[in-house]
Amino acid sequence: MDDLLRETFARHEELVPVARPEFGESIAAGARRVRALRRWVVSGATFLCCALALLLVPLIATPHSGPPEAAAPGQPLNLLIIGIDRGVGEPARVNANAIVLVHVNPGARTAYEVTLPRDLALGLPGLGPQRADGAYFVGGYRLTAEAVADLTGLKFDGGAVVDIAGLESVTRAMGGVDLCAPECRRYEPREAVDRLRQSMGAGDDRLLHQYLAAVAKAAAEPERMPGLLTAGAEALELHLGLTSLPNLAARMQGVDPSKVTGIKFPAGGDGLYEAMRDGRVGAWLTAHPQYVVS
């Protein structure tokens, strides 16, 4: 039997054509394109989650809070933003698409974001080291925040979970949205969100800026405010840490969501976490320009 099997495999090997060198190169090129696409998807999701959090938190808080509390303008603000995308018909518990540290300097009206790698090992109680993107599936925002705090030594003032699928409600509250994607016209809610997903996959952030500008414009229209507040609350799950919602909103006022500075994840921290605690991120980036995301 063994001899028969060897003879059979030998005959089939003779029938298999020899792969030409360019065939292997084509496979390698395809793999590189897939890796690049994944990087762009994560980058787009990260930008969208950070910008929406910075845009919607003050919007949601202000109408319900009365006069803002003293904002302590010189005090830095550290947030944890988690991006998810339940999609259509997805289970309620999903992995995190993006886990982002956001540092806000209220006095300078600047914000910085650093994305944790999805495969970064986080220590989870009773489970040991686990992938960062799976921490949300296991224990939601709270467990993820605790694990990231243990890793970085940071105390988070608050944070949010941003559900990209929830943007359908935001778009519906705006009565649709005018986008050039690529045709310039008004897009219905589900169609607009699909276009956003496609743009993130293609690595084109122009559509994200268009959408955020449309949300900001709608927020300035009193007649759209009630519906937009309700929809924003659906897309944005707020988590308060060391500060109140009015204080959190007041300290985020004036920060332009489209001008958040990206920071490459520094393996081992390289002093970034200490700079975030002390409000010295700008100076840290000046001393470590290799971490600035262009």
C-alpha positions as semicolon CSV with decimal commas, in nm:
position;residue;x (nm);y (nm);z (nm)
1;M;0,000;0,000;0,000
2;D;0,280;0,240;0,086
3;D;0,451;0,176;-0,247
4;L;0,123;0,231;-0,431
5;L;0,066;0,566;-0,258
6;R;0,420;0,683;-0,335
7;E;0,380;0,588;-0,703
8;T;0,045;0,769;-0,722
9;F;0,179;1,092;-0,569
10;A;0,484;1,074;-0,795
11;R;0,263;1,056;-1,107
12;H;0,054;1,353;-0,993
13;E;0,363;1,563;-0,915
14;E;0,474;1,516;-1,275
15;L;0,139;1,656;-1,392
16;V;0,161;1,974;-1,179
17;P;0,310;2,260;-1,381
18;V;0,611;2,441;-1,239
19;A;0,510;2,783;-1,105
20;R;0,673;3,068;-1,290
21;P;0,864;3,326;-1,079
22;E;0,616;3,602;-1,161
23;F;0,337;3,389;-1,011
24;G;0,506;3,393;-0,672
25;E;0,565;3,767;-0,702
26;S;0,196;3,817;-0,776
27;I;0,098;3,627;-0,460
28;A;0,341;3,834;-0,250
29;A;0,207;4,159;-0,401
30;G;-0,148;4,053;-0,320
31;A;-0,053;3,979;0,040
32;R;0,108;4,323;0,070
33;R;-0,211;4,486;-0,060
34;V;-0,421;4,298;0,197
35;R;-0,190;4,408;0,482
36;A;-0,202;4,769;0,361
37;L;-0,582;4,753;0,339
38;R;-0,604;4,628;0,698
39;R;-0,381;4,914;0,815
40;W;-0,599;5,169;0,636
41;V;-0,919;5,020;0,779
42;V;-0,783;5,044;1,134
43;S;-0,651;5,396;1,068
44;G;-0,986;5,514;0,931
45;A;-1,182;5,357;1,215
46;T;-0,947;5,513;1,469
47;F;-0,981;5,861;1,322
48;L;-1,359;5,834;1,300
49;C;-1,397;5,710;1,658
50;C;-1,172;5,980;1,806
51;A;-1,329;6,260;1,608
52;L;-1,685;6,156;1,688
53;A;-1,607;6,130;2,058
54;L;-1,451;6,477;2,065
55;L;-1,742;6,616;1,865
56;L;-2,037;6,447;2,032
57;V;-1,939;6,442;2,401
58;P;-1,973;6,823;2,447
59;L;-2,288;6,815;2,234
60;I;-2,457;6,545;2,443
61;A;-2,354;6,692;2,777
62;T;-2,416;7,064;2,737
63;P;-2,797;7,078;2,689
64;H;-2,858;6,866;2,998
65;S;-2,603;7,010;3,233
66;G;-2,677;7,379;3,269
67;P;-2,381;7,612;3,330
68;P;-2,049;7,429;3,283
69;E;-1,835;7,354;3,583
70;A;-1,492;7,503;3,629
71;A;-1,289;7,331;3,359
72;A;-0,941;7,347;3,511
73;P;-0,797;7,452;3,170
74;G;-0,440;7,361;3,252
75;Q;-0,519;7,008;3,364
76;P;-0,467;6,734;3,101
77;L;-0,746;6,495;3,013
78;N;-0,686;6,125;2,935
79;L;-0,962;5,928;2,765
80;L;-1,000;5,572;2,638
81;I;-1,201;5,542;2,316
82;I;-1,307;5,201;2,186
83;G;-1,445;5,163;1,836
84;I;-1,676;4,878;1,742
85;D;-1,889;4,794;1,441
86;R;-2,182;4,565;1,510
87;G;-2,298;4,589;1,151
88;V;-2,632;4,435;1,055
89;G;-2,746;4,123;1,236
90;E;-2,424;4,093;1,437
91;P;-2,427;3,959;1,795
92;A;-2,440;4,212;2,076
93;R;-2,090;4,123;2,199
94;V;-1,817;4,198;1,951
95;N;-1,443;4,252;1,946
96;A;-1,297;4,603;1,943
97;N;-1,204;4,742;1,601
98;A;-0,993;5,015;1,759
99;I;-0,861;5,091;2,109
100;V;-0,734;5,445;2,135
101;L;-0,572;5,655;2,406
102;V;-0,674;6,019;2,365
103;H;-0,489;6,296;2,548
104;V;-0,650;6,641;2,551
105;N;-0,468;6,959;2,655
106;P;-0,757;7,199;2,724
107;G;-0,535;7,505;2,765
108;A;-0,368;7,461;2,426
109;R;-0,685;7,317;2,268
110;T;-0,485;7,027;2,130
111;A;-0,554;6,654;2,127
112;Y;-0,338;6,352;2,059
113;E;-0,428;5,990;1,992
114;V;-0,232;5,669;2,006
115;T;-0,381;5,343;1,882
116;L;-0,302;5,025;2,071
117;P;-0,221;4,731;1,840
118;R;-0,514;4,491;1,827
119;D;-0,284;4,198;1,902
120;L;-0,121;4,372;2,200
121;A;-0,118;4,141;2,504
122;L;-0,328;4,272;2,792
123;G;-0,343;4,095;3,127
124;L;-0,703;3,997;3,207
125;P;-0,800;3,873;3,556
126;G;-0,821;3,495;3,560
127;L;-0,726;3,466;3,194
128;G;-0,371;3,596;3,180
129;P;-0,236;3,770;2,867
130;Q;-0,501;3,809;2,597
131;R;-0,527;4,005;2,270
132;A;-0,636;4,364;2,327
133;D;-0,922;4,347;2,076
134;G;-1,068;4,046;2,258
135;A;-1,074;4,220;2,596
136;Y;-1,388;4,409;2,494
137;F;-1,564;4,085;2,398
138;V;-1,475;3,931;2,735
139;G;-1,562;4,220;2,966
140;G;-1,672;4,525;2,768
141;Y;-1,540;4,876;2,827
142;R;-1,474;4,837;3,199
143;L;-1,244;4,535;3,171
144;T;-1,062;4,684;2,873
145;A;-1,006;5,012;3,058
146;E;-0,874;4,831;3,365
147;A;-0,631;4,625;3,156
148;V;-0,505;4,929;2,963
149;A;-0,467;5,124;3,288
150;D;-0,256;4,841;3,433
151;L;-0,039;4,843;3,122
152;T;0,014;5,218;3,097
153;G;-0,021;5,339;3,455
154;L;-0,275;5,598;3,335
155;K;-0,591;5,696;3,518
156;F;-0,864;5,768;3,265
157;D;-1,090;6,069;3,320
158;G;-1,351;5,902;3,104
159;G;-1,406;5,748;2,767
160;A;-1,655;5,613;2,520
161;V;-1,749;5,325;2,297
162;V;-1,829;5,443;1,944
163;D;-2,045;5,213;1,732
164;I;-1,999;5,289;1,364
165;A;-2,326;5,111;1,287
166;G;-2,499;5,363;1,516
167;L;-2,413;5,639;1,271
168;E;-2,724;5,544;1,076
169;S;-2,929;5,703;1,355
170;V;-2,707;6,014;1,353
171;T;-2,747;6,047;0,976
172;R;-3,122;5,995;1,001
173;A;-3,145;6,275;1,256
174;M;-2,970;6,503;1,007
175;G;-3,224;6,410;0,738
176;G;-2,954;6,241;0,532
177;V;-2,613;6,383;0,455
178;D;-2,459;6,559;0,157
179;L;-2,145;6,373;0,048
180;C;-1,928;6,347;-0,259
181;A;-1,878;5,972;-0,263
182;P;-1,795;6,001;-0,551
183;E;-2,121;6,147;-0,679
184;C;-2,211;6,467;-0,495
185;R;-2,566;6,427;-0,365
186;R;-2,766;6,357;-0,052
187;Y;-2,712;6,008;0,086
188;E;-2,962;5,814;0,296
189;P;-2,849;5,682;0,639
190;R;-2,757;5,322;0,554
191;E;-2,604;5,423;0,223
192;A;-2,392;5,691;0,392
193;V;-2,256;5,448;0,653
194;D;-2,175;5,193;0,382
195;R;-1,982;5,463;0,197
196;L;-1,792;5,547;0,515
197;R;-1,693;5,183;0,557
198;Q;-1,581;5,170;0,194
199;S;-1,374;5,487;0,231
200;M;-1,199;5,349;0,536
201;G;-1,121;5,033;0,342
202;A;-0,981;5,234;0,052
203;G;-0,765;5,455;0,274
204;D;-0,941;5,778;0,171
205;D;-1,018;6,003;0,471
206;R;-1,183;6,284;0,270
207;L;-1,527;6,131;0,319
208;L;-1,472;6,111;0,695
209;H;-1,396;6,484;0,706
210;Q;-1,707;6,556;0,497
211;Y;-1,924;6,353;0,732
212;L;-1,783;6,512;1,048
213;A;-1,830;6,859;0,900
214;A;-2,193;6,771;0,828
215;V;-2,247;6,655;1,188
216;A;-2,091;6,975;1,322
217;K;-2,312;7,185;1,095
218;A;-2,626;6,997;1,201
219;A;-2,532;7,044;1,569
220;A;-2,545;7,420;1,516
221;E;-2,907;7,404;1,391
222;P;-3,152;7,434;1,686
223;E;-3,432;7,246;1,507
224;R;-3,210;6,941;1,458
225;M;-3,061;6,944;1,808
226;P;-3,313;6,717;1,991
227;G;-3,299;6,439;1,732
228;L;-2,923;6,465;1,699
229;L;-2,877;6,439;2,075
230;T;-3,083;6,120;2,090
231;A;-2,903;5,969;1,792
232;G;-2,562;6,069;1,925
233;A;-2,638;5,895;2,251
234;E;-2,716;5,577;2,055
235;A;-2,387;5,586;1,863
236;L;-2,179;5,693;2,161
237;E;-2,175;5,498;2,487
238;L;-2,018;5,728;2,745
239;H;-1,813;5,607;3,040
240;L;-1,729;5,853;3,315
241;G;-1,417;5,798;3,517
242;L;-1,260;6,063;3,738
243;T;-1,469;6,359;3,622
244;S;-1,832;6,458;3,577
245;L;-1,999;6,480;3,237
246;P;-2,032;6,863;3,243
247;N;-1,664;6,899;3,337
248;L;-1,562;6,649;3,071
249;A;-1,759;6,837;2,808
250;A;-1,628;7,178;2,915
251;R;-1,267;7,064;2,896
252;M;-1,319;6,923;2,546
253;Q;-1,476;7,241;2,409
254;G;-1,268;7,418;2,149
255;V;-1,071;7,110;2,041
256;D;-1,096;7,063;1,663
257;P;-1,171;6,692;1,598
258;S;-1,015;6,713;1,250
259;K;-0,678;6,824;1,391
260;V;-0,602;6,541;1,630
261;T;-0,231;6,453;1,615
262;G;-0,165;6,083;1,569
263;I;0,113;5,913;1,762
264;K;0,262;5,578;1,663
265;F;0,238;5,318;1,938
266;P;0,574;5,312;2,120
267;A;0,665;4,960;2,229
268;G;0,734;4,976;2,600
269;G;0,593;5,328;2,623
270;D;0,926;5,511;2,578
271;G;0,814;5,774;2,830
272;L;0,485;5,860;2,654
273;Y;0,260;5,743;2,936
274;E;0,446;5,957;3,188
275;A;0,415;6,255;2,949
276;M;0,040;6,196;2,924
277;R;0,007;6,195;3,302
278;D;0,203;6,520;3,333
279;G;0,056;6,704;3,033
280;R;0,389;6,710;2,845
281;V;0,287;6,525;2,528
282;G;0,375;6,817;2,301
283;A;0,725;6,839;2,446
284;W;0,759;6,460;2,432
285;L;0,676;6,458;2,061
286;T;0,931;6,733;1,998
287;A;1,193;6,508;2,159
288;H;1,063;6,197;1,980
289;P;0,959;6,311;1,629
290;Q;0,985;5,954;1,497
291;Y;0,651;5,876;1,661
292;V;0,449;6,148;1,485
293;V;0,197;6,007;1,238
294;S;0,223;6,207;0,917
